[in-house]
Amino acid sequence: MSRKFIKIFIIFFIGSLLLSACTYSDISTTDTPKAVDGILDLTDWDWKENGVVNLNGQWEFYWQELFTPGDFKETTPIKERDLIILPRAWNKLLIDEEELTGEGYGTYRLRIYHPDDEILGIKIPRIFTSYNLWVNGELIASAGKVSNDNQQTIPQYLPQVKYIHPETDVIELVVQVANYRHRSGGILESIQMGSASEITEVRTRNLALELFLFGSLFIIGFYHLVLFLFRTKDRTTLYFGIYSIIIGLRTLLVGEIYFIHLFPNFNWEIAHKIQTLAYYLSVPLVLLFLRAAFPYDVSRKVNTFIQIIASSFGLLVLLMPVKVFTPFNPLYQFFSLMVFAYVLYIIMTTCYRKREGAYLIGIGLTTLVLTAINDILFLSTLLSDTNNHFLRSIITRGNLSSWGLLIFVFTQSLVVAKKFSKSFSSVELLSEQLKHANLNLEEKVKERTRALETSKNELKKAYEAVSRSEKSLQCLMQNISHDLRTPLSAIKGYVNAILDGVVNEPQSQNKYLKRVIGKTDHLNHMVQELLDLSQLQSQQLKLEFTEIPVKTLIENLSEKYELDMLNEKVQFKVYYPNKWINDANNIEALSVRVDIDKLERVFSNLLTNALKYTSDKDKVQISFDMTRDQKNLLVNVSDTGVGISQEDLPHIFDRFYMVSKARQANSSGLGLAIVKEIVKYHGGKVWAESELGKGSDFFFTLPIHS
Ligand code: ADP
């Protein structure tokens, strides 16, 4: 809130400074006495109190005569005089019923009755286009060369201030003017008279303001051109820069025409061309600027049309002498007024459409356009070729557009500053977002990489598993065919021996037949195992669970296997915690839900393995305990046999996996896979711990059912 207030205050402050600078009007007043019949009566005029007088009104005018003050000394009139109401061009003046053109020469005369004897200042504006000025018979100022001959006349614009000390009551002003180069001839702006100090002040103030304007516009112009060089995408700065420089230059060529003091011998034609070109080019530049600022609002066709017209007029100025192109000036002035009307229309549409910066640019451009219209009217033939046009009281100065431009410069700078600060803010915001996005992105990349890594590992594992099982399958086929073929060929051998009569004796025959039965049992066992496993794995097998106290289970198993193992070469023992014996109630309260047949299968597989991979004097034992969380019965079948390498250990529960070194004739690689499936069916887990040469421990759990 307070920021906004400060902003508005600063804008208001600078704006009002500029406004007060440009509304600062001349000291001269418009309701000063006017000359009548070639005489200006200032007897009641107080120079100090009433200020500067514009020497306007009826002057004596002698067309096609170049009189000097001496010629007026005669008592009889030298020629019948005419009267002309200044300021105006002599164009279109009726003399001897003939309308004058701008070309020609003449003499002006004015007598002034003035109050007292004082040093006075005369401020002479630019006069079209050469003059000599006498005061009380003394030639005090001239510009260019006055002559009745076209070739001899040299044009020059030279506004100047001169001081006089009239000792008589009447001041006589005689001005010779000649023009062959401009469309308009004569005294188009007011000659001013006042106390020396005030006239000096008017001149100094005008010069100071114009130089200030020139400097400001030039610097602003260059600044915008440099801005454009840094950012060629935005064309508004280019057009605005050129515009400011052009108008800055023009400021030096109009008004007090300071330029002529810098280059006194500068060619009048060229200076005039530069000044006119500055005006001609400024009109299409405004349009170009507007189009760059509001591309969607300014019609392309209108813009092209304006550029073509303006360029043609520009070429005319460049290629033709001043006398030729100045008659076209009214046309171009009319054209400019049309363009300005269009500009005002565009300003209204952009404000209505709420385009960015429309209000600021609108305020600046409207001021510029209005001041430019003022200047155009001031210099127009409408005013310069007529007596006392009512607009003369409104339009008193011809170089307001530079001030208008200064206001426009101010508003445009605000737009640029606003644009910059907006861009800075959005850059800040974007970089903040980018930073955030980068962090997020990094995090996401890391996350994805991790996920990819995991799935890669999983794929690798799966691939390994697939290739392993494929290998196992191959192995199994080989093993099965081998394992089937060996007993089958043995059976065939035994039966052939009997049939061929090699074995004749009934006793021997009996022995052979028993061997045949043994082999078929083994075959049967293998086929059964395969069948069981495939059923288990495809979940087709229905288990018959019965709840059985842990104590009973242990007793039954111990009894059964202790008996079975009696005949084996190894030492066998069943262990369970001492407290189970001492606290029979405790153990009796625990039970498991098992399919007893399948569970026996687990034990027999594990024990068969233990026996297979042990030798004499090794120990095999079964231990029962509870898992640490007391939720499962933990069974451990251990032996002190050959053990399993760390390499093989993770795979021994896989289907068909066999450690080749340990391969035995009655191995199928299915035993542990069946164990795993059965334990899984019971809701338990199975694992093994082993070291090569140090025996193996097989563990499995059974959930306690309480
Ligand atoms: P197999 O019918 O070949 O014994 P298993 O699935 O029962 O098939 O066992 C897989 C492999 O695990 C066996 O080839 C063997 O090398 C190893 N193995 C199983 N039990 C033991 C053990 N108690 N001691 C050493 N190796 C064992």
XYZ file of C-alpha atoms and ligand atoms in Angstrom:
733
model
C 0.000 0.000 0.000
C 2.649 2.516 1.107
C 4.878 1.453 -1.810
C 2.126 2.223 -4.246
C 1.668 5.586 -2.603
C 5.385 6.402 -2.949
C 5.276 5.345 -6.604
C 2.286 7.561 -7.360
C 3.916 10.422 -5.486
C 7.171 10.177 -7.470
C 5.325 9.985 -10.791
C 3.148 12.919 -9.828
C 6.139 14.937 -8.665
C 8.225 14.421 -11.814
C 5.169 14.852 -14.020
C 4.223 18.170 -12.465
C 7.834 19.388 -12.720
C 7.812 18.668 -16.443
C 4.404 20.200 -16.916
C 5.356 23.379 -15.117
C 8.497 23.590 -17.235
C 6.630 23.383 -20.481
C 3.667 25.508 -19.596
C 6.059 28.276 -18.676
C 4.903 30.843 -21.194
C 6.514 33.878 -22.695
C 6.597 37.007 -20.642
C 4.826 38.819 -23.438
C 1.108 39.210 -23.087
C -1.413 39.074 -25.858
C -3.511 42.038 -24.781
C -0.748 44.574 -25.311
C -1.436 47.596 -27.501
C -1.576 46.966 -31.220
C -0.124 49.185 -33.926
C -2.675 51.194 -35.837
C -1.935 52.824 -39.147
C 1.771 52.179 -38.785
C 1.943 53.712 -35.324
C 2.193 51.898 -31.997
C 1.336 54.137 -29.101
C 3.132 53.027 -25.955
C 3.141 56.350 -24.136
C 1.210 54.855 -21.221
C 3.307 51.719 -21.186
C 5.527 51.016 -18.237
C 8.294 48.692 -19.393
C 9.088 47.568 -15.891
C 5.549 46.866 -14.820
C 3.869 45.726 -18.005
C 6.740 43.781 -19.497
C 7.536 42.915 -23.066
C 5.415 44.086 -26.011
C 4.840 42.133 -29.195
C 5.127 44.651 -31.977
C 1.972 43.420 -33.665
C -0.691 45.247 -35.596
C -0.747 47.452 -38.685
C 2.709 48.170 -40.078
C 3.414 50.293 -43.097
C 4.351 48.042 -45.976
C 6.036 48.970 -49.237
C 5.932 46.041 -51.666
C 8.741 45.657 -54.165
C 10.656 48.521 -52.553
C 13.791 48.449 -50.492
C 13.673 51.756 -48.622
C 16.203 52.876 -46.073
C 15.300 55.187 -43.160
C 16.688 58.113 -45.165
C 13.944 57.664 -47.726
C 11.341 58.476 -45.103
C 12.932 61.775 -44.144
C 11.101 63.560 -46.974
C 7.908 65.232 -45.867
C 5.969 64.125 -48.931
C 5.235 60.373 -49.027
C 7.668 58.569 -51.257
C 5.082 56.160 -52.365
C 1.600 55.308 -51.408
C 1.924 52.968 -48.533
C 0.090 49.757 -47.827
C -0.698 48.324 -44.427
C 0.003 44.791 -43.259
C -1.126 43.274 -39.984
C 1.786 41.468 -38.406
C 2.667 38.761 -37.726
C 1.821 37.121 -41.033
C 3.424 36.212 -44.299
C 2.892 38.598 -47.145
C 1.526 35.724 -49.153
C -2.007 36.300 -50.348
C -1.896 39.993 -49.420
C -3.830 42.111 -51.915
C -1.762 44.919 -53.373
C -3.081 46.803 -56.368
C -5.775 44.137 -56.545
C -3.165 41.493 -56.966
C -2.542 38.639 -54.591
C 1.087 38.304 -53.564
C 3.057 35.065 -53.573
C 5.861 34.367 -51.138
C 8.530 35.505 -53.520
C 9.685 39.095 -53.589
C 10.870 41.888 -51.360
C 9.489 44.802 -49.441
C 9.995 47.300 -46.657
C 8.177 47.439 -43.344
C 7.955 50.526 -41.192
C 6.611 51.105 -37.715
C 6.759 54.139 -35.497
C 6.483 53.679 -31.755
C 5.627 56.387 -29.250
C 7.280 55.319 -26.082
C 7.246 56.557 -22.500
C 10.723 57.479 -21.412
C 14.284 57.401 -22.274
C 15.630 53.984 -21.372
C 17.821 51.282 -22.854
C 15.509 48.896 -24.649
C 15.912 45.461 -26.120
C 14.505 44.249 -29.429
C 14.068 40.559 -29.953
C 13.977 39.720 -33.617
C 12.610 36.303 -34.591
C 13.598 34.408 -37.707
C 12.351 36.393 -40.676
C 11.578 34.788 -44.019
C 14.210 34.709 -45.313
C 16.591 37.716 -45.100
C 16.351 41.146 -43.542
C 17.949 44.445 -42.567
C 16.575 46.293 -39.560
C 17.099 49.962 -38.761
C 16.128 51.672 -35.563
C 16.054 55.450 -35.711
C 18.169 55.451 -38.799
C 20.777 53.074 -37.499
C 21.180 49.584 -39.024
C 21.237 47.358 -35.969
C 20.531 43.866 -37.245
C 20.523 41.835 -40.401
C 20.387 38.249 -41.556
C 21.501 36.878 -44.904
C 21.594 39.365 -47.729
C 18.641 41.459 -48.819
C 18.387 42.299 -52.480
C 15.822 42.906 -55.154
C 17.622 40.356 -57.241
C 16.866 36.689 -56.767
C 20.490 35.691 -57.339
C 21.912 38.248 -54.954
C 19.626 37.433 -52.048
C 21.069 35.090 -49.430
C 18.624 33.524 -46.976
C 19.392 33.086 -43.282
C 17.380 32.420 -40.161
C 18.960 34.405 -37.383
C 16.868 35.217 -34.343
C 18.736 37.797 -32.299
C 18.478 40.378 -29.574
C 19.676 43.987 -30.018
C 19.765 46.902 -27.637
C 18.906 50.509 -28.404
C 18.951 53.746 -26.507
C 16.374 55.963 -28.169
C 16.782 59.586 -27.264
C 13.661 60.721 -29.081
C 9.983 60.115 -28.162
C 9.439 58.228 -31.358
C 11.214 55.054 -32.320
C 11.235 54.339 -36.008
C 11.654 50.742 -37.132
C 12.435 50.068 -40.783
C 12.794 46.467 -41.922
C 13.787 45.385 -45.391
C 12.805 41.790 -46.159
C 13.551 39.716 -49.241
C 12.599 36.128 -49.951
C 13.162 33.915 -52.955
C 13.701 30.592 -51.291
C 10.736 29.822 -49.077
C 7.111 29.438 -49.900
C 6.269 32.151 -47.344
C 7.852 35.585 -47.138
C 7.871 38.267 -44.492
C 7.669 38.561 -40.738
C 5.798 35.447 -39.607
C 6.562 35.699 -35.897
C 6.294 38.709 -33.589
C 9.153 41.165 -33.138
C 9.344 41.887 -29.424
C 10.409 44.967 -27.509
C 10.981 45.465 -23.807
C 13.400 46.676 -21.186
C 16.896 45.413 -21.927
C 16.945 43.127 -18.904
C 13.596 41.535 -19.675
C 14.352 40.913 -23.311
C 17.658 39.360 -22.271
C 15.807 37.197 -19.829
C 13.337 36.007 -22.469
C 16.150 35.114 -24.810
C 18.229 33.430 -22.098
C 15.315 31.469 -20.767
C 14.287 30.290 -24.218
C 17.842 29.286 -25.028
C 18.324 27.523 -21.702
C 15.092 25.583 -22.069
C 15.829 24.633 -25.658
C 19.333 23.480 -24.848
C 17.979 21.541 -21.903
C 15.467 19.932 -24.232
C 18.075 19.182 -26.829
C 20.386 17.589 -24.247
C 17.646 15.540 -22.616
C 16.242 14.287 -25.901
C 19.655 13.418 -27.257
C 20.721 11.490 -24.194
C 17.379 9.711 -23.894
C 17.566 8.952 -27.610
C 21.014 7.385 -27.370
C 20.065 5.544 -24.243
C 17.137 3.911 -26.046
C 19.300 3.068 -29.056
C 21.762 1.315 -26.749
C 18.848 -0.468 -25.098
C 17.821 -1.640 -28.536
C 21.350 -2.894 -29.285
C 21.202 -5.001 -26.157
C 17.744 -6.291 -26.917
C 16.961 -6.131 -30.606
C 13.745 -8.062 -30.142
C 11.965 -5.032 -28.736
C 11.718 -2.485 -31.544
C 9.950 0.189 -29.493
C 13.304 1.293 -28.078
C 14.765 1.683 -31.597
C 11.954 3.867 -32.910
C 11.745 5.804 -29.722
C 15.521 6.439 -29.740
C 15.557 7.678 -33.344
C 12.498 9.786 -32.689
C 14.052 11.481 -29.649
C 17.305 12.238 -31.469
C 15.506 13.646 -34.502
C 13.280 15.902 -32.416
C 16.284 16.898 -30.270
C 18.064 17.994 -33.412
C 15.013 19.863 -34.605
C 14.876 21.755 -31.298
C 18.213 23.331 -32.198
C 16.900 24.377 -35.606
C 13.662 26.085 -34.569
C 12.777 28.648 -31.897
C 15.978 30.477 -30.965
C 17.877 28.436 -33.586
C 20.949 27.959 -31.418
C 22.384 25.898 -34.225
C 23.183 29.045 -36.256
C 25.395 30.287 -33.414
C 27.353 27.045 -33.504
C 27.666 27.066 -37.314
C 27.043 30.621 -38.534
C 27.842 29.802 -42.142
C 25.823 26.646 -42.304
C 23.928 26.377 -45.553
C 20.388 27.650 -45.114
C 18.989 25.122 -47.578
C 20.545 22.151 -45.822
C 19.547 23.368 -42.363
C 16.019 23.843 -43.632
C 15.999 20.390 -45.163
C 17.189 18.840 -41.902
C 14.535 20.657 -39.930
C 11.760 19.663 -42.325
C 12.978 16.080 -42.586
C 13.014 15.830 -38.793
C 9.358 16.766 -38.795
C 8.445 14.588 -41.790
C 10.157 11.492 -40.408
C 8.795 11.922 -36.917
C 5.242 11.233 -38.137
C 5.804 7.679 -39.488
C 8.128 6.968 -36.554
C 5.263 7.516 -34.120
C 3.294 4.944 -36.063
C 6.191 2.479 -36.154
C 6.622 2.904 -32.436
C 2.932 2.318 -31.819
C 2.929 -0.768 -33.994
C 5.938 -2.198 -32.197
C 4.312 -1.527 -28.831
C 0.826 -2.763 -29.798
C 1.234 -5.082 -32.787
C -2.338 -6.340 -32.622
C -3.976 -2.933 -32.489
C -2.272 -0.999 -35.280
C -3.451 -2.000 -38.745
C -0.624 -3.204 -40.967
C -2.188 -1.690 -44.052
C -2.638 1.740 -42.497
C 0.930 1.592 -41.225
C 2.320 0.686 -44.663
C 0.253 3.423 -46.269
C 1.591 6.013 -43.826
C 5.173 4.838 -44.324
C 4.851 5.125 -48.108
C 3.357 8.626 -48.020
C 5.900 9.831 -45.463
C 8.816 8.346 -47.416
C 7.643 10.048 -50.620
C 7.481 13.404 -48.863
C 10.867 12.703 -47.282
C 12.357 12.035 -50.716
C 10.823 15.253 -52.017
C 12.555 17.201 -49.225
C 15.846 15.428 -49.848
C 15.890 15.932 -53.588
C 14.178 19.284 -54.142
C 15.155 22.842 -53.132
C 13.287 24.479 -50.271
C 11.235 26.655 -52.603
C 9.875 23.565 -54.338
C 9.001 21.479 -51.334
C 7.691 24.160 -48.971
C 4.467 24.627 -51.001
C 3.733 20.971 -50.291
C 4.053 21.574 -46.600
C 0.326 22.249 -46.047
C -0.408 18.889 -47.642
C 1.939 17.099 -45.319
C 0.564 19.048 -42.384
C -2.897 17.849 -43.304
C -1.576 14.320 -43.646
C 0.055 14.576 -40.196
C -3.205 15.700 -38.660
C -4.877 12.627 -40.135
C -2.124 10.390 -38.774
C -2.428 12.007 -35.363
C -6.175 11.393 -35.390
C -5.421 7.745 -36.095
C -2.844 7.721 -33.292
C -5.419 9.089 -30.866
C -7.847 6.412 -32.017
C -5.234 3.685 -31.420
C -4.511 5.099 -27.967
C -8.179 4.862 -27.108
C -8.467 1.266 -28.353
C -5.367 0.112 -26.488
C -6.627 1.738 -23.296
C -10.021 0.143 -23.850
C -8.421 -3.256 -24.446
C -6.283 -2.718 -21.345
C -2.990 -3.408 -23.114
C 0.129 -3.379 -21.017
C 1.485 0.164 -20.658
C -1.428 1.560 -22.716
C -2.351 4.275 -20.234
C 1.180 5.594 -19.775
C 2.001 5.520 -23.484
C -1.445 6.996 -24.113
C -0.859 9.981 -21.819
C 2.592 10.636 -23.306
C 1.530 10.263 -26.917
C -1.616 12.343 -26.490
C 0.454 15.199 -25.071
C 2.917 14.828 -27.910
C 0.212 14.753 -30.549
C -1.572 17.801 -29.129
C 1.648 19.825 -28.925
C 2.593 18.685 -32.424
C -0.809 19.833 -33.709
C -0.116 23.187 -32.026
C 3.198 23.480 -33.863
C 1.705 22.467 -37.173
C -1.062 25.045 -36.852
C 1.432 27.690 -35.785
C 3.459 27.178 -38.916
C 0.469 26.539 -41.131
C -0.516 28.827 -43.952
C -3.876 29.081 -42.228
C -2.266 31.311 -39.641
C 0.663 32.827 -41.448
C -1.248 34.005 -44.498
C -4.121 35.688 -42.665
C -4.602 38.722 -40.486
C -5.421 38.228 -36.837
C -6.737 34.711 -37.043
C -8.572 33.840 -33.826
C -6.179 30.900 -33.316
C -3.289 33.317 -32.933
C -4.428 34.126 -29.424
C -4.324 30.414 -28.526
C -1.282 29.338 -30.487
C 1.546 31.641 -29.562
C 4.565 29.361 -29.839
C 5.802 27.123 -32.597
C 7.994 24.635 -30.773
C 5.815 23.034 -28.128
C 6.159 19.532 -29.589
C 9.632 19.197 -28.102
C 8.031 19.669 -24.700
C 5.314 17.244 -25.636
C 8.007 14.793 -26.539
C 9.696 15.327 -23.199
C 6.490 14.270 -21.467
C 6.274 11.315 -23.809
C 9.892 10.470 -22.988
C 8.991 10.528 -19.353
C 5.992 8.215 -19.711
C 7.898 5.937 -22.085
C 10.757 5.683 -19.579
C 8.198 4.674 -16.998
C 6.941 1.953 -19.345
C 10.503 0.711 -19.970
C 11.325 0.818 -16.263
C 8.114 -1.042 -15.475
C 8.896 -3.627 -18.141
C 12.405 -4.123 -16.774
C 11.374 -4.478 -13.189
C 8.644 -6.898 -14.266
C 11.160 -8.944 -16.245
C 13.545 -8.947 -13.296
C 10.832 -10.163 -10.987
C 9.763 -12.907 -13.353
C 13.400 -13.931 -13.911
C 13.824 -14.152 -10.162
C 10.660 -16.173 -9.832
C 11.561 -18.450 -12.718
C 15.065 -19.124 -11.469
C 13.624 -19.922 -8.077
C 11.178 -22.354 -9.704
C 13.925 -23.773 -11.860
C 16.109 -24.334 -8.837
C 13.254 -26.107 -7.146
C 12.462 -28.120 -10.263
C 16.136 -29.052 -10.576
C 16.215 -30.324 -7.046
C 13.043 -32.284 -7.620
C 14.388 -33.591 -10.870
C 17.613 -34.711 -9.248
C 15.642 -36.449 -6.554
C 13.399 -38.067 -9.149
C 16.342 -39.181 -11.263
C 17.941 -40.718 -8.202
C 14.707 -42.437 -7.288
C 14.205 -43.776 -10.812
C 17.812 -44.914 -10.971
C 17.342 -46.780 -7.734
C 14.127 -48.350 -9.020
C 15.848 -49.288 -12.254
C 18.750 -50.734 -10.321
C 16.381 -52.845 -8.252
C 14.398 -54.081 -11.207
C 17.654 -54.796 -13.000
C 18.798 -56.880 -10.059
C 15.446 -58.609 -9.912
C 15.597 -59.310 -13.611
C 19.090 -60.629 -13.201
C 17.943 -62.876 -10.386
C 14.949 -64.019 -12.388
C 17.141 -64.662 -15.353
C 19.552 -66.633 -13.209
C 16.661 -68.572 -11.719
C 15.236 -69.313 -15.134
C 18.558 -70.422 -16.538
C 19.210 -72.441 -13.400
C 15.877 -74.172 -13.551
C 16.362 -74.799 -17.208
C 19.697 -76.293 -16.427
C 18.130 -78.265 -13.574
C 15.409 -79.482 -15.867
C 17.993 -80.664 -18.313
C 19.899 -82.267 -15.513
C 16.754 -83.867 -14.191
C 15.903 -85.336 -17.558
C 19.369 -86.747 -17.798
C 19.262 -87.982 -14.224
C 15.808 -89.424 -14.489
C 16.596 -91.184 -17.721
C 19.853 -92.366 -16.216
C 18.223 -93.333 -12.906
C 15.412 -95.112 -14.690
C 17.640 -96.795 -17.154
C 20.067 -98.228 -14.547
C 17.479 -100.182 -12.500
C 15.549 -101.076 -15.671
C 18.592 -102.599 -17.338
C 19.426 -104.374 -14.075
C 15.874 -105.742 -13.952
C 16.147 -106.764 -17.600
C 19.476 -108.492 -16.871
C 18.055 -110.425 -13.924
C 14.935 -111.542 -15.788
C 16.960 -112.533 -18.892
C 19.290 -114.566 -16.726
C 16.341 -116.541 -15.374
C 14.647 -116.912 -18.776
C 17.862 -117.932 -20.510
C 18.347 -120.594 -17.896
C 21.608 -119.019 -16.707
C 20.141 -119.087 -13.238
C 18.526 -122.412 -12.728
C 18.449 -123.055 -9.129
C 15.223 -122.028 -7.465
C 17.144 -120.456 -4.593
C 19.200 -118.261 -6.885
C 16.150 -117.474 -8.948
C 14.396 -116.325 -5.792
C 17.305 -114.069 -4.938
C 17.286 -112.534 -8.441
C 13.552 -111.939 -8.329
C 13.897 -110.212 -4.934
C 16.475 -107.891 -6.484
C 14.035 -107.187 -9.307
C 11.424 -106.221 -6.714
C 13.966 -103.958 -4.934
C 14.726 -102.143 -8.160
C 11.063 -101.709 -9.042
C 10.483 -100.307 -5.538
C 13.175 -97.709 -6.143
C 11.662 -96.852 -9.498
C 8.296 -96.630 -7.904
C 9.680 -94.340 -5.228
C 11.208 -92.007 -7.766
C 8.069 -91.766 -9.825
C 6.072 -91.175 -6.655
C 8.382 -88.354 -5.599
C 8.052 -86.658 -8.965
C 4.325 -86.964 -8.815
C 4.176 -85.625 -5.264
C 6.324 -82.653 -6.032
C 4.429 -81.669 -9.082
C 1.188 -81.938 -7.152
C 2.580 -79.954 -4.251
C 3.871 -77.225 -6.472
C 0.702 -76.899 -8.464
C -1.200 -76.766 -5.153
C -3.330 -79.735 -6.135
C -2.510 -81.786 -3.134
C -5.025 -81.748 -0.292
C -3.373 -82.173 3.073
C -5.208 -83.735 5.981
C -4.396 -81.648 8.986
C -4.882 -82.952 12.477
C -4.099 -81.128 15.645
C -1.515 -82.973 17.603
C 0.223 -82.019 20.864
C 3.864 -81.206 20.393
C 4.720 -83.730 23.111
C 2.983 -86.581 21.287
C 4.584 -85.565 18.026
C 8.064 -85.634 19.521
C 7.448 -88.955 21.297
C 6.129 -90.645 18.164
C 8.897 -89.346 15.984
C 11.651 -90.203 18.467
C 10.342 -93.701 18.878
C 10.022 -94.283 15.153
C 13.377 -92.906 14.071
C 15.394 -94.145 16.981
C 14.278 -97.620 15.968
C 14.842 -96.980 12.239
C 18.296 -95.596 12.806
C 19.406 -98.403 15.067
C 20.724 -100.370 12.150
C 22.586 -97.435 10.609
C 26.284 -96.814 10.848
C 25.911 -93.363 12.515
C 25.046 -92.286 16.054
C 21.496 -90.926 16.212
C 19.759 -88.935 18.949
C 16.646 -86.847 19.477
C 16.892 -83.748 21.692
C 14.387 -81.420 23.249
C 14.737 -78.867 26.057
C 15.012 -80.181 29.581
C 12.246 -77.959 30.832
C 9.841 -79.875 28.580
C 10.505 -82.992 30.586
C 10.295 -81.212 33.940
C 7.290 -79.189 33.094
C 5.119 -81.670 31.289
C 2.067 -79.425 31.603
C 3.747 -76.763 29.630
C 4.600 -78.952 26.675
C 1.252 -80.662 26.767
C -0.483 -77.339 26.323
C 1.303 -76.791 22.995
C 0.075 -78.354 19.805
C 0.606 -78.148 16.071
C -1.701 -78.728 13.151
C -0.015 -81.167 10.808
C -0.593 -83.753 8.129
C 1.323 -86.449 9.904
C 2.118 -88.476 6.759
C 3.545 -85.490 4.981
C 5.467 -84.414 8.059
C 7.019 -87.886 8.257
C 8.026 -87.428 4.661
C 9.878 -84.246 5.663
C 11.721 -86.068 8.408
C 12.507 -89.077 6.280
C 13.840 -86.910 3.442
C 16.048 -84.943 5.784
C 17.276 -88.034 7.592
C 17.866 -89.937 4.358
C 20.007 -87.037 3.171
C 21.832 -86.945 6.487
C 22.626 -90.604 6.165
C 23.570 -90.247 2.520
C 26.132 -87.586 3.192
C 27.711 -88.968 6.315
C 30.124 -91.754 6.970
C 30.880 -94.057 9.887
C 31.160 -92.474 13.306
C 29.390 -89.332 12.176
C 26.499 -88.076 14.241
C 22.960 -87.360 13.160
C 20.454 -85.748 15.493
C 17.009 -84.167 15.615
C 16.458 -81.269 18.067
C 13.185 -79.606 18.967
C 12.858 -76.172 20.495
C 10.687 -73.092 20.350
C 11.533 -70.098 18.164
C 12.530 -66.961 20.011
C 9.087 -65.397 19.671
C 7.567 -68.617 21.086
C 5.163 -68.824 18.180
C 6.710 -71.708 16.291
C 8.125 -75.084 16.924
C 11.692 -75.141 15.649
C 13.007 -78.467 14.315
C 16.667 -78.988 13.525
C 18.022 -82.055 11.699
C 21.790 -81.944 11.817
C 24.684 -84.145 10.841
C 28.434 -84.006 10.996
C 28.867 -85.190 7.400
C 30.407 -83.714 4.259
C 28.542 -80.389 4.454
C 27.511 -78.124 1.619
C 29.562 -75.414 -0.062
C 28.428 -71.784 0.309
C 27.995 -71.708 -3.429
C 25.449 -74.525 -3.423
C 23.741 -73.677 -0.167
C 21.246 -71.103 -1.535
C 20.039 -73.547 -4.199
C 19.642 -76.859 -2.489
C 15.896 -76.316 -1.979
C 15.395 -75.695 -5.679
C 13.662 -78.328 -7.727
C 16.028 -80.814 -9.324
C 19.060 -79.160 -7.780
C 21.816 -81.558 -7.012
C 25.339 -80.957 -5.996
C 26.963 -82.993 -8.686
C 29.905 -84.093 -6.570
C 27.562 -85.487 -4.024
C 25.395 -87.152 -6.580
C 24.400 -90.632 -5.585
C 22.657 -93.356 -7.438
C 19.393 -92.975 -5.573
C 19.336 -89.202 -5.686
C 16.764 -87.243 -7.590
C 17.322 -83.645 -6.485
C 13.675 -83.539 -5.424
C 13.890 -84.418 -1.715
C 14.556 -80.936 -0.333
C 12.182 -79.292 -2.832
C 9.441 -81.592 -1.476
C 10.458 -80.690 2.096
C 10.189 -77.022 1.301
C 6.744 -77.366 -0.257
C 5.365 -79.436 2.614
C 6.702 -77.007 5.269
C 5.223 -74.143 3.278
C 1.856 -75.949 3.280
C 2.089 -76.044 7.064
C 2.746 -72.283 7.261
C 6.373 -72.717 8.287
C 9.794 -71.886 6.922
C 12.769 -74.010 6.023
C 16.463 -73.177 5.692
C 19.891 -74.724 5.986
C 23.207 -73.785 7.487
C 26.314 -75.648 6.515
C 30.006 -75.522 5.889
C 31.910 -77.841 3.620
C 33.431 -80.669 5.673
C 31.762 -79.594 8.894
C 28.306 -81.080 8.543
C 24.916 -79.524 7.858
C 21.992 -78.113 9.849
C 18.526 -78.179 8.382
C 15.896 -76.079 10.156
C 12.190 -75.810 9.728
C 9.395 -74.259 11.745
C 5.804 -75.271 12.443
C 3.355 -72.725 13.785
C 2.144 -73.485 17.290
C -1.577 -73.884 17.503
C -2.818 -72.794 20.891
P 18.980 -85.781 -3.399
O 17.880 -86.748 -3.707
O 19.990 -85.651 -4.447
O 19.497 -85.976 -2.038
P 17.885 -83.438 -2.249
O 16.930 -82.396 -2.741
O 17.427 -84.208 -1.075
O 18.260 -84.392 -3.422
O 19.240 -82.691 -1.910
C 19.789 -81.779 -2.782
C 21.290 -81.699 -2.591
O 21.570 -81.169 -1.324
C 21.942 -82.991 -2.654
O 22.369 -83.294 -3.968
C 23.123 -82.848 -1.721
O 24.275 -82.491 -2.414
C 22.736 -81.752 -0.798
N 22.436 -82.240 0.559
C 21.208 -82.504 1.062
N 21.295 -82.885 2.367
C 22.605 -82.882 2.657
C 23.348 -83.200 3.861
N 22.723 -83.591 5.010
N 24.709 -83.136 3.835
C 25.328 -82.721 2.669
N 24.703 -82.417 1.503
C 23.347 -82.472 1.508
